[in-house]
mmCIF file of C-alpha atoms in Angstrom:
data_model
loop_
_atom_site.group_PDB
_atom_site.id
_atom_site.type_symbol
_atom_site.label_atom_id
_atom_site.label_comp_id
_atom_site.label_asym_id
_atom_site.label_seq_id
_atom_site.Cartn_x
_atom_site.Cartn_y
_atom_site.Cartn_z
ATOM 1 C CA MET A 287 -0.022 0.058 0.139
ATOM 2 C CA THR A 288 1.212 3.506 -0.999
ATOM 3 C CA ILE A 289 1.554 5.828 1.977
ATOM 4 C CA PRO A 290 0.554 9.230 0.984
ATOM 5 C CA TYR A 291 2.949 12.334 1.675
ATOM 6 C CA PRO A 292 1.516 15.111 4.512
ATOM 7 C CA ASP A 293 0.198 18.171 3.127
ATOM 8 C CA THR A 294 2.864 20.067 5.015
ATOM 9 C CA SER A 295 6.116 18.579 4.966
ATOM 10 C CA PRO A 296 7.715 18.187 8.559
ATOM 11 C CA VAL A 297 11.421 18.381 7.083
ATOM 12 C CA GLY A 298 12.493 21.825 5.738
ATOM 13 C CA ILE A 299 15.714 22.355 3.998
ATOM 14 C CA VAL A 300 18.470 24.696 4.613
ATOM 15 C CA ILE A 301 21.036 25.579 1.902
ATOM 16 C CA ALA A 302 24.323 27.461 2.609
ATOM 17 C CA THR A 303 25.572 29.263 -0.182
ATOM 18 C CA ARG A 304 27.943 32.101 -1.327
ATOM 19 C CA ASN A 305 28.793 33.066 -5.026
ATOM 20 C CA ARG A 306 27.636 29.442 -6.825
ATOM 21 C CA SER A 307 24.138 30.646 -8.238
ATOM 22 C CA ALA A 308 24.703 28.195 -11.447
ATOM 23 C CA THR A 309 25.156 25.032 -9.297
ATOM 24 C CA LEU A 310 22.631 26.418 -6.784
ATOM 25 C CA ALA A 311 19.771 26.608 -9.611
ATOM 26 C CA GLY A 312 20.431 23.080 -10.383
ATOM 27 C CA ALA A 313 20.329 21.938 -7.082
ATOM 28 C CA LEU A 314 17.060 23.818 -6.484
ATOM 29 C CA ARG A 315 15.541 22.240 -9.535
ATOM 30 C CA HIS A 316 15.815 19.023 -8.077
ATOM 31 C CA LEU A 317 14.677 19.992 -4.499
ATOM 32 C CA LEU A 318 11.410 21.646 -5.894
ATOM 33 C CA ALA A 319 10.646 18.428 -7.892
ATOM 34 C CA LEU A 320 10.783 16.468 -4.462
ATOM 35 C CA PRO A 321 7.252 14.709 -3.636
ATOM 36 C CA GLU A 322 7.137 15.763 -0.020
ATOM 37 C CA ARG A 323 7.386 19.523 -1.305
ATOM 38 C CA PRO A 324 9.381 20.861 1.494
ATOM 39 C CA GLU A 325 9.705 24.232 2.612
ATOM 40 C CA ILE A 326 13.371 25.586 1.369
ATOM 41 C CA LEU A 327 15.382 28.142 2.787
ATOM 42 C CA VAL A 328 18.689 29.259 1.155
ATOM 43 C CA ALA A 329 21.037 31.230 3.534
ATOM 44 C CA ASP A 330 22.935 33.202 1.287
ATOM 45 C CA ASN A 331 26.602 34.131 2.696
ATOM 46 C CA ALA A 332 26.671 37.852 1.449
ATOM 47 C CA SER A 333 27.082 36.422 -2.166
ATOM 48 C CA THR A 334 28.854 39.008 -4.507
ATOM 49 C CA ASP A 335 27.297 37.379 -7.888
ATOM 50 C CA ASP A 336 24.004 37.186 -9.132
ATOM 51 C CA THR A 337 22.505 34.920 -6.612
ATOM 52 C CA ARG A 338 20.162 36.741 -4.983
ATOM 53 C CA ALA A 339 18.737 38.223 -8.205
ATOM 54 C CA MET A 340 18.656 34.838 -9.655
ATOM 55 C CA LEU A 341 16.328 33.333 -6.623
ATOM 56 C CA ALA A 342 14.407 36.539 -7.062
ATOM 57 C CA ARG A 343 13.727 35.981 -10.387
ATOM 58 C CA ASP A 344 13.628 31.971 -11.256
ATOM 59 C CA PHE A 345 12.717 30.631 -7.741
ATOM 60 C CA PRO A 346 10.027 32.657 -5.896
ATOM 61 C CA ARG A 347 8.720 29.739 -4.187
ATOM 62 C CA VAL A 348 12.605 29.808 -2.165
ATOM 63 C CA ARG A 349 12.585 31.595 1.030
ATOM 64 C CA VAL A 350 15.990 33.727 1.223
ATOM 65 C CA LEU A 351 18.170 34.694 4.118
ATOM 66 C CA ALA A 352 20.259 37.431 2.760
ATOM 67 C CA LEU A 353 23.006 37.506 5.543
ATOM 68 C CA PRO A 354 25.090 40.357 5.702
ATOM 69 C CA PHE A 355 28.718 38.692 6.348
ATOM 70 C CA ASN A 356 29.960 35.321 4.976
ATOM 71 C CA TYR A 357 29.241 33.036 8.105
ATOM 72 C CA GLY A 358 30.608 30.021 6.721
ATOM 73 C CA ALA A 359 28.779 26.873 8.169
ATOM 74 C CA LEU A 360 27.154 29.067 10.760
ATOM 75 C CA ALA A 361 24.706 30.189 7.842
ATOM 76 C CA ARG A 362 22.906 26.839 8.680
ATOM 77 C CA THR A 363 22.309 27.816 12.188
ATOM 78 C CA TYR A 364 20.809 31.140 11.232
ATOM 79 C CA GLY A 365 18.413 29.327 8.726
ATOM 80 C CA ALA A 366 17.401 26.571 11.357
ATOM 81 C CA ARG A 367 16.529 29.386 13.678
ATOM 82 C CA VAL A 368 14.132 30.744 11.122
ATOM 83 C CA LEU A 369 12.560 27.625 10.062
ATOM 84 C CA ASP A 370 9.963 26.236 12.155
ATOM 85 C CA THR A 371 9.729 22.798 10.890
ATOM 86 C CA PRO A 372 10.739 20.041 13.193
ATOM 87 C CA TYR A 373 13.402 18.622 11.286
ATOM 88 C CA VAL A 374 15.614 20.341 9.185
ATOM 89 C CA ALA A 375 17.702 18.899 6.364
ATOM 90 C CA PHE A 376 20.953 20.520 5.067
ATOM 91 C CA SER A 377 21.884 20.637 1.419
ATOM 92 C CA ASP A 378 24.755 22.352 -0.329
ATOM 93 C CA ASP A 379 24.402 24.349 -3.598
ATOM 94 C CA ASP A 380 25.819 21.113 -5.228
ATOM 95 C CA SER A 381 23.699 18.816 -3.657
ATOM 96 C CA TRP A 382 19.945 17.310 -3.204
ATOM 97 C CA TRP A 383 17.665 14.965 -1.638
ATOM 98 C CA ALA A 384 16.307 11.653 -3.390
ATOM 99 C CA PRO A 385 12.731 11.501 -3.861
ATOM 100 C CA GLY A 386 11.203 9.953 -0.546
ATOM 101 C CA ALA A 387 14.528 10.331 1.616
ATOM 102 C CA LEU A 388 12.803 13.471 3.782
ATOM 103 C CA ILE A 389 9.686 11.705 4.505
ATOM 104 C CA THR A 390 11.787 8.236 5.354
ATOM 105 C CA ALA A 391 14.066 10.411 7.551
ATOM 106 C CA ALA A 392 10.953 12.201 9.414
ATOM 107 C CA ARG A 393 9.260 8.561 10.433
ATOM 108 C CA LEU A 394 12.639 7.826 11.667
ATOM 109 C CA PHE A 395 12.632 10.823 13.518
ATOM 110 C CA GLU A 396 9.229 10.045 15.151
ATOM 111 C CA ALA A 397 9.790 6.496 15.677
ATOM 112 C CA HIS A 398 13.082 7.501 17.990
ATOM 113 C CA PRO A 399 12.646 10.356 20.034
ATOM 114 C CA ARG A 400 16.312 10.336 21.299
ATOM 115 C CA LEU A 401 17.420 10.326 17.604
ATOM 116 C CA GLY A 402 19.177 13.764 16.838
ATOM 117 C CA LEU A 403 21.045 13.399 13.714
ATOM 118 C CA ILE A 404 20.556 11.033 10.531
ATOM 119 C CA SER A 405 23.745 10.776 8.562
ATOM 120 C CA ALA A 406 22.171 9.588 4.920
ATOM 121 C CA ARG A 407 23.972 7.416 2.317
ATOM 122 C CA THR A 408 25.659 9.655 -0.562
ATOM 123 C CA LEU A 409 25.672 9.000 -4.029
ATOM 124 C CA VAL A 410 28.429 10.866 -6.026
ATOM 125 C CA GLY A 411 27.792 12.483 -9.377
ATOM 126 C CA PRO A 412 25.784 11.769 -12.690
ATOM 127 C CA ALA A 413 26.864 8.060 -12.105
ATOM 128 C CA ALA A 414 25.382 7.950 -8.772
ATOM 129 C CA ASP A 415 28.289 6.294 -7.235
ATOM 130 C CA PRO A 416 28.307 5.267 -3.479
ATOM 131 C CA ASP A 417 30.577 7.763 -1.634
ATOM 132 C CA PRO A 418 33.275 5.847 0.256
ATOM 133 C CA LEU A 419 32.393 7.396 3.577
ATOM 134 C CA ASN A 420 28.956 5.344 3.087
ATOM 135 C CA GLU A 421 30.884 2.049 4.042
ATOM 136 C CA VAL A 422 32.967 3.742 7.007
ATOM 137 C CA LEU A 423 29.909 5.108 8.524
ATOM 138 C CA ALA A 424 27.820 1.568 8.044
ATOM 139 C CA ASP A 425 30.872 -0.374 9.266
ATOM 140 C CA SER A 426 31.214 2.145 12.618
ATOM 141 C CA PRO A 427 32.323 0.032 15.469
ATOM 142 C CA LEU A 428 30.042 2.257 17.817
ATOM 143 C CA GLY A 429 27.537 -0.545 16.250
ATOM 144 C CA ARG A 430 23.865 -0.052 17.176
ATOM 145 C CA VAL A 431 21.382 0.294 20.394
ATOM 146 C CA GLY A 432 17.944 -0.464 20.718
ATOM 147 C CA ASP A 433 16.508 2.816 20.842
ATOM 148 C CA LEU A 434 18.015 4.071 17.486
ATOM 149 C CA PRO A 435 17.881 3.456 14.010
ATOM 150 C CA GLY A 436 21.217 2.646 11.903
ATOM 151 C CA THR A 437 24.619 2.396 13.162
ATOM 152 C CA GLN A 438 26.283 5.043 15.728
ATOM 153 C CA VAL A 439 28.607 7.370 14.301
ATOM 154 C CA LEU A 440 30.382 10.768 15.519
ATOM 155 C CA GLY A 441 30.728 11.708 11.830
ATOM 156 C CA PHE A 442 28.922 12.271 8.716
ATOM 157 C CA LEU A 443 28.882 14.845 5.490
ATOM 158 C CA ALA A 444 26.749 17.881 6.271
ATOM 159 C CA CYS A 445 25.208 18.236 2.926
ATOM 160 C CA ALA A 446 23.811 14.594 3.366
ATOM 161 C CA SER A 447 22.347 15.182 6.861
ATOM 162 C CA VAL A 448 18.990 15.721 8.716
ATOM 163 C CA VAL A 449 18.906 17.046 12.019
ATOM 164 C CA ARG A 450 16.122 17.371 14.588
ATOM 165 C CA ARG A 451 15.600 21.010 14.892
ATOM 166 C CA SER A 452 15.555 21.074 18.567
ATOM 167 C CA ALA A 453 18.456 18.873 19.335
ATOM 168 C CA TYR A 454 20.673 20.683 16.734
ATOM 169 C CA LEU A 455 19.762 24.231 18.308
ATOM 170 C CA ASP A 456 20.312 22.611 21.642
ATOM 171 C CA ALA A 457 23.962 21.426 20.843
ATOM 172 C CA GLY A 458 24.858 25.134 19.333
ATOM 173 C CA GLY A 459 24.598 24.014 15.540
ATOM 174 C CA PHE A 460 27.756 23.887 13.613
ATOM 175 C CA HIS A 461 30.572 26.441 15.757
ATOM 176 C CA ARG A 462 31.369 29.687 14.667
ATOM 177 C CA LEU A 463 35.168 29.155 15.392
ATOM 178 C CA LEU A 464 35.697 26.085 12.226
ATOM 179 C CA PHE A 465 33.652 28.185 9.522
ATOM 180 C CA PHE A 466 33.710 25.601 6.817
ATOM 181 C CA GLY A 467 35.570 22.085 6.333
ATOM 182 C CA GLY A 468 35.429 19.285 8.567
ATOM 183 C CA GLU A 469 32.833 21.086 11.056
ATOM 184 C CA GLU A 470 30.756 17.679 10.929
ATOM 185 C CA THR A 471 33.023 15.984 13.908
ATOM 186 C CA LEU A 472 32.384 18.704 16.485
ATOM 187 C CA LEU A 473 28.755 18.947 16.127
ATOM 188 C CA ALA A 474 28.714 15.120 16.218
ATOM 189 C CA TYR A 475 30.274 15.234 19.476
ATOM 190 C CA ASP A 476 28.221 18.250 20.881
ATOM 191 C CA LEU A 477 24.999 16.127 20.331
ATOM 192 C CA ALA A 478 26.082 12.851 21.757
ATOM 193 C CA ALA A 479 27.457 15.044 24.817
ATOM 194 C CA ARG A 480 23.801 16.197 25.437
ATOM 195 C CA GLY A 481 22.526 12.234 25.169
ATOM 196 C CA TRP A 482 21.214 12.702 21.386
ATOM 197 C CA GLY A 483 21.855 9.781 18.834
ATOM 198 C CA VAL A 484 23.851 10.498 15.445
ATOM 199 C CA THR A 485 23.265 7.761 13.334
ATOM 200 C CA HIS A 486 24.011 6.483 9.757
ATOM 201 C CA CYS A 487 20.776 5.288 8.011
ATOM 202 C CA PRO A 488 21.634 4.284 4.715
ATOM 203 C CA GLY A 489 17.688 4.345 3.621
ATOM 204 C CA VAL A 490 17.927 8.152 3.560
ATOM 205 C CA VAL A 491 19.590 9.092 0.393
ATOM 206 C CA ALA A 492 21.241 12.228 -0.822
ATOM 207 C CA HIS A 493 23.136 12.913 -4.240
ATOM 208 C CA HIS A 494 26.235 15.147 -4.276
ATOM 209 C CA HIS A 495 27.673 16.481 -7.487
ATOM 210 C CA PRO A 496 31.166 18.479 -6.198
ATOM 211 C CA ALA A 497 33.380 19.951 -8.462
ATOM 212 C CA PRO A 498 36.041 17.557 -9.965
ATOM 213 C CA ALA A 499 38.688 19.869 -8.708
ATOM 214 C CA PRO A 500 39.273 20.308 -4.910
ATOM 215 C CA ARG A 501 38.735 24.134 -3.638
ATOM 216 C CA SER A 502 41.956 25.853 -2.973
ATOM 217 C CA GLY A 503 43.320 25.341 0.648
ATOM 218 C CA ARG A 504 40.589 22.718 1.329
ATOM 219 C CA SER A 505 43.241 20.363 2.988
ATOM 220 C CA ALA A 506 44.937 22.758 5.441
ATOM 221 C CA VAL A 507 41.351 24.284 6.546
ATOM 222 C CA GLN A 508 40.232 20.618 7.278
ATOM 223 C CA ARG A 509 43.822 20.057 9.272
ATOM 224 C CA ARG A 510 43.165 23.170 11.203
ATOM 225 C CA ASN A 511 39.534 22.313 12.190
ATOM 226 C CA GLU A 512 40.598 18.673 13.064
ATOM 227 C CA LEU A 513 42.895 20.194 15.770
ATOM 228 C CA LEU A 514 41.038 22.853 16.907
ATOM 229 C CA THR A 515 38.137 20.404 17.777
ATOM 230 C CA ALA A 516 40.495 18.445 19.575
ATOM 231 C CA TRP A 517 41.473 21.728 21.675
ATOM 232 C CA LEU A 518 37.657 22.206 21.803
ATOM 233 C CA ARG A 519 36.284 19.031 23.140
ATOM 234 C CA ARG A 520 39.491 16.276 23.852
ATOM 235 C CA PRO A 521 41.889 15.963 26.992
ATOM 236 C CA VAL A 522 44.683 18.617 26.900
ATOM 237 C CA PRO A 523 47.435 15.803 26.331
ATOM 238 C CA TYR A 524 45.678 14.677 23.071
ATOM 239 C CA ALA A 525 45.316 18.230 22.041
ATOM 240 C CA LEU A 526 48.981 18.537 22.824
ATOM 241 C CA ALA A 527 50.185 15.681 21.013
ATOM 242 C CA ARG A 528 48.139 16.541 17.747
ATOM 243 C CA THR A 529 50.007 20.022 17.942
ATOM 244 C CA ARG A 530 53.343 18.611 18.141
ATOM 245 C CA ALA A 531 52.699 16.248 15.083
ATOM 246 C CA LEU A 532 51.280 19.238 13.323
ATOM 247 C CA ALA A 533 54.086 21.317 14.182
ATOM 248 C CA ALA A 534 56.728 18.710 13.002
ATOM 249 C CA GLU A 535 55.131 18.278 9.849
ATOM 250 C CA ALA A 536 54.859 22.112 9.219
ATOM 251 C CA ARG A 537 58.770 21.764 9.020
ATOM 252 C CA HIS A 538 58.579 20.551 5.407
ATOM 253 C CA ASP A 539 54.866 20.502 4.412
ATOM 254 C CA GLY A 540 53.033 23.983 3.072
ATOM 255 C CA HIS A 541 49.776 22.648 4.018
ATOM 256 C CA ALA A 542 50.464 22.003 7.570
ATOM 257 C CA ARG A 543 52.105 25.443 7.841
ATOM 258 C CA GLN A 544 49.007 27.042 6.963
ATOM 259 C CA ALA A 545 46.972 24.700 9.129
ATOM 260 C CA LEU A 546 49.207 25.126 12.265
ATOM 261 C CA ARG A 547 49.249 29.305 11.660
ATOM 262 C CA GLY A 548 45.272 28.904 11.269
ATOM 263 C CA THR A 549 45.221 26.884 14.391
ATOM 264 C CA LEU A 550 47.440 29.072 16.442
ATOM 265 C CA ALA A 551 45.497 32.531 15.408
ATOM 266 C CA ARG A 552 42.151 30.506 16.909
ATOM 267 C CA LEU A 553 43.456 28.941 19.510
ATOM 268 C CA PRO A 554 42.645 31.753 22.391
ATOM 269 C CA ALA A 555 39.323 31.582 21.537
ATOM 270 C CA ALA A 556 39.102 27.596 21.409
ATOM 271 C CA LEU A 557 40.441 27.655 24.605
ATOM 272 C CA ARG A 558 37.858 29.834 26.379
ATOM 273 C CA GLU A 559 35.075 27.797 24.577
ATOM 274 C CA ARG A 560 36.614 24.503 25.862
ATOM 275 C CA ARG A 561 34.129 22.056 27.056
ATOM 276 C CA PRO A 562 35.730 18.635 27.296
ATOM 277 C CA LEU A 563 33.555 15.736 26.265
ATOM 278 C CA PRO A 564 31.913 13.647 28.835
ATOM 279 C CA PRO A 565 33.795 10.133 29.523
ATOM 280 C CA HIS A 566 31.667 7.687 27.308
ATOM 281 C CA VAL A 567 31.917 10.140 24.509
ATOM 282 C CA GLU A 568 35.380 10.513 24.723
ATOM 283 C CA ARG A 569 35.618 6.407 25.029
ATOM 284 C CA ALA A 570 33.720 6.432 21.576
ATOM 285 C CA ALA A 571 36.186 8.956 20.036
ATOM 286 C CA ARG A 572 38.865 6.944 20.947
ATOM 287 C CA LEU A 573 37.521 3.525 19.585
ATOM 288 C CA LEU A 574 36.675 5.267 16.473
ATOM 289 C CA GLU A 575 40.135 6.459 15.919
ATOM 290 C CA GLY A 576 41.697 3.219 16.957
ATOM 291 C CA ALA A 577 39.334 1.404 14.357
ATOM 292 C CA SER A 578 40.186 3.874 11.744
ATOM 293 C CA ALA A 579 44.216 3.422 12.673
#
């Protein structure tokens, strides 16, 4: 029996974007064709191209949050505050959701009150190749628990995630200090620290069409954010060891030098906002790192 879609989708979509009007338009066409008919909000990080004009002209059904500055990943949080749907799916300007994915996610949230975030199965490019991250998440050593669907994880891909809005805002959303690049782990830590479940649910499917060439400086930013996450949430000896390792690499690697400089510039703010993980989440983080190694 076919279950009809509700008249009003319980899942809204937030897209953070900046200066990528062409790819954004493509993503919006896919999202507006979804049978769930979700509310869509574009949080525009102060684009200087024709993004806002294009949205007003071609996509009048899409809500626009015109931010005055480039807030990076924090734009998703501003968008989630504006929406009033109980669940929020995140897309990037080069990603979208498969038909039926959002209603599947909503039903999982409704059936599992402790579920805070769903990490979807991601299909990449025109050939819809499985993202290698899918297998990593599905094989997470954290395993399953009875009150949550899927496999417990402490990592995900932001553009392939759906959150319980109240849990996301309770955890503070994506951290302002990280801006963009590897910002997901810190949010997963913060959700788990508050008792929310973070799981990989392959029945929820997202499509991602990233540009063929990686963005300039991406590697250095991700390494910077990994180290900042350590200082924000992990034990001091662990953070010190990671800092020493990056400093040793920086002697002969330009990306490591850039990552180290970026970390040191933000370190005073990270120390002010430091909040170590509770023991059970720290043990889970160690278990994941051991499995990865």
